CSV table of C-alpha atoms in Angstrom, one decimal:
chain,number,residue,atom,x,y,z
I,57,UNK,CA,-34.8,29.1,66.7
I,58,UNK,CA,-35.9,25.9,65.0
I,59,UNK,CA,-33.3,23.1,64.4
I,60,UNK,CA,-34.0,20.0,62.6
I,61,UNK,CA,-32.1,17.2,63.5
I,62,UNK,CA,-30.3,14.6,61.2
I,63,UNK,CA,-31.4,11.3,62.2
I,64,UNK,CA,-30.0,8.6,59.7
I,65,UNK,CA,-30.4,5.6,61.9
I,66,UNK,CA,-31.5,4.2,65.1
I,67,UNK,CA,-28.2,5.0,66.8
I,68,UNK,CA,-28.6,8.7,65.8
I,69,UNK,CA,-32.1,8.7,67.3
I,70,UNK,CA,-30.9,7.1,70.5
I,71,UNK,CA,-28.2,9.7,70.8
I,72,UNK,CA,-30.4,12.5,70.2
I,73,UNK,CA,-32.9,11.3,72.8
I,74,UNK,CA,-30.1,10.8,75.4
I,75,UNK,CA,-28.6,14.2,74.6
I,76,UNK,CA,-31.9,15.9,75.4
I,77,UNK,CA,-32.6,13.9,78.5
I,78,UNK,CA,-35.6,11.8,77.0
I,79,UNK,CA,-36.1,8.8,79.3
I,80,UNK,CA,-37.1,6.0,77.1
I,81,UNK,CA,-37.2,3.3,79.8
I,82,UNK,CA,-41.2,3.1,79.3
I,83,UNK,CA,-41.0,2.9,75.7
I,84,UNK,CA,-42.1,-0.6,75.3
I,85,UNK,CA,-45.3,-2.7,74.7
I,86,UNK,CA,-45.4,-4.4,78.0
I,87,UNK,CA,-46.2,-0.8,79.6
I,88,UNK,CA,-48.6,-0.1,76.6
I,89,UNK,CA,-46.4,2.4,74.8
I,90,UNK,CA,-44.6,2.2,71.5
I,91,UNK,CA,-40.8,1.7,71.0
I,92,UNK,CA,-37.8,3.6,69.9
I,93,UNK,CA,-37.9,1.5,66.8
I,94,UNK,CA,-41.4,2.5,66.0
I,95,UNK,CA,-40.4,6.2,66.4
I,96,UNK,CA,-37.5,5.6,64.1
I,97,UNK,CA,-40.0,4.2,61.5
I,98,UNK,CA,-42.2,7.1,61.9
I,99,UNK,CA,-39.2,9.5,61.1
I,100,UNK,CA,-38.2,7.3,58.3
I,101,UNK,CA,-41.7,7.6,56.8
I,102,UNK,CA,-41.9,11.3,57.2
I,103,UNK,CA,-44.9,10.8,59.7
I,104,UNK,CA,-42.8,12.5,62.5
I,105,UNK,CA,-40.0,14.9,62.8
I,106,UNK,CA,-37.8,15.8,65.7
I,107,UNK,CA,-36.6,19.5,66.2
I,108,UNK,CA,-35.1,21.5,68.7
I,109,UNK,CA,-37.4,24.5,69.4
I,110,UNK,CA,-36.2,27.1,71.9
I,111,UNK,CA,-33.5,24.4,72.9
I,112,UNK,CA,-36.2,21.8,73.7
I,113,UNK,CA,-36.6,18.4,71.9
I,114,UNK,CA,-40.1,18.2,70.4
I,115,UNK,CA,-41.8,15.8,67.8
I,116,UNK,CA,-43.7,17.4,65.1
I,117,UNK,CA,-46.6,15.5,63.4
I,118,UNK,CA,-49.4,16.4,61.1
I,119,UNK,CA,-52.5,14.2,61.6
I,120,UNK,CA,-55.8,13.8,59.7
I,121,UNK,CA,-58.7,13.2,62.2
I,122,UNK,CA,-61.9,12.0,60.5
I,123,UNK,CA,-65.3,12.2,62.3
I,124,UNK,CA,-67.5,9.3,61.0
I,125,UNK,CA,-71.2,9.7,61.2
I,126,UNK,CA,-73.7,7.0,60.2
I,127,UNK,CA,-77.2,8.1,59.2
I,128,UNK,CA,-79.3,4.8,59.9
I,129,UNK,CA,-82.9,5.1,59.5
I,130,UNK,CA,-84.0,8.1,61.5
I,131,UNK,CA,-81.1,8.0,63.9
I,132,UNK,CA,-77.4,9.0,63.7
I,133,UNK,CA,-74.3,7.2,65.2
I,134,UNK,CA,-70.8,8.2,65.7
I,135,UNK,CA,-67.9,5.8,65.1
I,136,UNK,CA,-65.6,5.7,68.0
I,137,UNK,CA,-62.3,3.9,68.7
I,138,UNK,CA,-63.3,2.3,72.1
I,139,UNK,CA,-60.0,0.7,73.1
I,140,UNK,CA,-56.7,-0.7,72.0
I,141,UNK,CA,-55.7,-4.3,73.2
I,142,UNK,CA,-51.9,-4.9,73.3
I,143,UNK,CA,-51.0,-8.5,72.9
I,144,UNK,CA,-49.0,-8.1,76.2
I,145,UNK,CA,-52.5,-8.0,78.0
I,146,UNK,CA,-52.7,-4.2,78.4
I,147,UNK,CA,-55.9,-2.5,77.5
I,148,UNK,CA,-55.7,1.2,76.7
I,149,UNK,CA,-59.2,2.8,76.8
I,150,UNK,CA,-59.4,5.2,73.9
I,151,UNK,CA,-63.1,6.4,73.7
I,152,UNK,CA,-61.7,8.6,70.7
I,153,UNK,CA,-64.3,10.3,68.6
I,154,UNK,CA,-62.1,10.3,65.4
I,155,UNK,CA,-60.2,8.0,63.3
I,156,UNK,CA,-56.7,9.5,63.3
I,157,UNK,CA,-54.1,9.0,60.7
I,158,UNK,CA,-50.5,10.3,60.8
I,159,UNK,CA,-49.9,12.1,57.4
I,160,UNK,CA,-46.9,10.7,55.6
I,161,UNK,CA,-44.1,12.6,53.8
I,162,UNK,CA,-45.4,13.7,50.3
I,163,UNK,CA,-49.1,13.2,51.3
I,164,UNK,CA,-51.7,16.0,51.8
I,165,UNK,CA,-54.2,16.0,54.8
I,166,UNK,CA,-57.0,14.6,52.5
I,167,UNK,CA,-55.0,11.7,51.1
I,168,UNK,CA,-54.1,10.9,54.7
I,169,UNK,CA,-57.7,11.0,55.6
I,170,UNK,CA,-58.8,8.6,52.9
I,171,UNK,CA,-56.0,6.4,53.6
I,172,UNK,CA,-56.9,6.4,57.4
I,173,UNK,CA,-60.4,5.3,56.7
I,174,UNK,CA,-59.2,2.3,54.4
I,175,UNK,CA,-56.4,1.1,56.9
I,176,UNK,CA,-58.4,1.5,60.1
I,177,UNK,CA,-61.9,0.4,59.3
I,178,UNK,CA,-61.4,-1.2,55.6
I,179,UNK,CA,-63.5,1.8,54.1
I,180,UNK,CA,-62.5,2.6,50.6
I,181,UNK,CA,-64.8,5.4,49.5
I,182,UNK,CA,-65.2,8.3,47.1
I,183,UNK,CA,-67.4,10.0,49.2
I,184,UNK,CA,-66.7,13.6,50.1
I,185,UNK,CA,-64.8,14.3,53.1
I,186,UNK,CA,-65.6,17.9,54.4
I,187,UNK,CA,-62.6,19.8,56.1
I,188,UNK,CA,-64.2,21.1,59.2
I,189,UNK,CA,-61.2,23.0,60.7
I,190,UNK,CA,-57.7,23.0,61.4
I,191,UNK,CA,-56.2,22.8,65.2
I,192,UNK,CA,-52.9,23.1,66.6
I,193,UNK,CA,-51.9,21.6,70.0
I,194,UNK,CA,-49.2,20.2,72.1
I,195,UNK,CA,-48.8,17.4,74.8
I,196,UNK,CA,-46.6,14.9,76.1
I,197,UNK,CA,-47.0,12.1,73.7
I,198,UNK,CA,-49.1,9.0,75.1
I,199,UNK,CA,-47.2,6.8,72.9
I,200,UNK,CA,-43.8,7.9,73.7
I,201,UNK,CA,-43.6,9.2,77.3
I,202,UNK,CA,-41.5,12.2,78.3
I,203,UNK,CA,-41.5,13.4,74.6
I,204,UNK,CA,-43.2,16.7,73.9
I,205,UNK,CA,-45.3,16.6,70.6
I,206,UNK,CA,-46.8,19.4,68.7
I,207,UNK,CA,-49.8,18.2,66.5
I,208,UNK,CA,-51.2,20.0,63.5
I,209,UNK,CA,-54.6,18.4,63.1
I,210,UNK,CA,-56.7,18.5,60.1
I,211,UNK,CA,-60.5,17.8,61.2
I,212,UNK,CA,-62.6,16.2,58.6
I,213,UNK,CA,-66.2,14.8,58.6
I,214,UNK,CA,-67.9,12.1,56.6
I,215,UNK,CA,-71.5,11.2,56.6
I,216,UNK,CA,-72.1,7.4,55.7
I,217,UNK,CA,-75.3,5.5,55.1
I,218,UNK,CA,-76.3,1.9,55.8
I,219,UNK,CA,-74.7,0.7,52.8
I,220,UNK,CA,-71.2,1.7,54.1
I,221,UNK,CA,-72.0,0.1,57.4
I,222,UNK,CA,-72.0,-3.3,55.7
I,223,UNK,CA,-68.6,-2.7,54.2
I,224,UNK,CA,-66.6,-1.5,57.4
I,225,UNK,CA,-64.7,-3.6,59.9
I,226,UNK,CA,-64.8,-2.8,63.6
I,227,UNK,CA,-61.5,-4.0,64.4
I,228,UNK,CA,-57.8,-3.5,63.2
I,229,UNK,CA,-54.8,-5.6,64.1
I,230,UNK,CA,-51.5,-3.9,63.8
I,231,UNK,CA,-49.1,-6.7,63.5
I,232,UNK,CA,-45.7,-4.6,63.9
I,233,UNK,CA,-47.1,-3.1,67.0
I,234,UNK,CA,-49.0,-6.1,68.4
I,235,UNK,CA,-52.2,-4.0,69.0
I,236,UNK,CA,-55.8,-4.7,68.2
I,237,UNK,CA,-57.9,-1.5,67.9
I,238,UNK,CA,-61.7,-2.1,68.6
I,239,UNK,CA,-64.3,0.2,67.2
I,240,UNK,CA,-68.0,0.8,67.9
I,241,UNK,CA,-70.9,3.0,67.1
I,242,UNK,CA,-72.7,5.3,69.9
I,243,UNK,CA,-75.9,7.2,69.2
I,244,UNK,CA,-75.3,11.0,68.6
I,245,UNK,CA,-77.3,14.1,68.1
I,246,UNK,CA,-75.7,15.0,64.9
I,247,UNK,CA,-76.1,18.6,63.6
I,248,UNK,CA,-75.0,19.1,60.1
I,249,UNK,CA,-73.0,22.1,59.3
């Protein structure tokens, strides 16, 4: 049985977490994690939902993951998110091969993917994003320790040229979270599908 929870304010969220024995003592930027306020904002914007599934509290998310490949001369490079630097001094190694963006309420996965490219690396493009596959997986959230998260991931790929390389930025500062994300390119043996 799936039960969606009614969360109208931060107190409701705090109560739901406590009732379901979710320890939030590590939910702070000092330890390289997000806060309860940030989870509430995600819920409010429709990026996350909390539900009881078989009596267990889980966070549900839909995510667009974009593999960004650059064709530069005779070589291919993949854009990766190398690390996140919290202004508290914590550095979280990411080495993530995709730009990921939470899909907001009322948005489809393709819209989320284009928004992610613009927000993360400053790329506003009309080039085609190819949907490669959809995957579903679950794990304890790295941002919210002790909270199981079910992810539905829409995996896209875009192939860019040198002209787009001149347009992108290799860092993103998220003021609310006090995080700097750093991106880099790594050589790849790209095989088109």
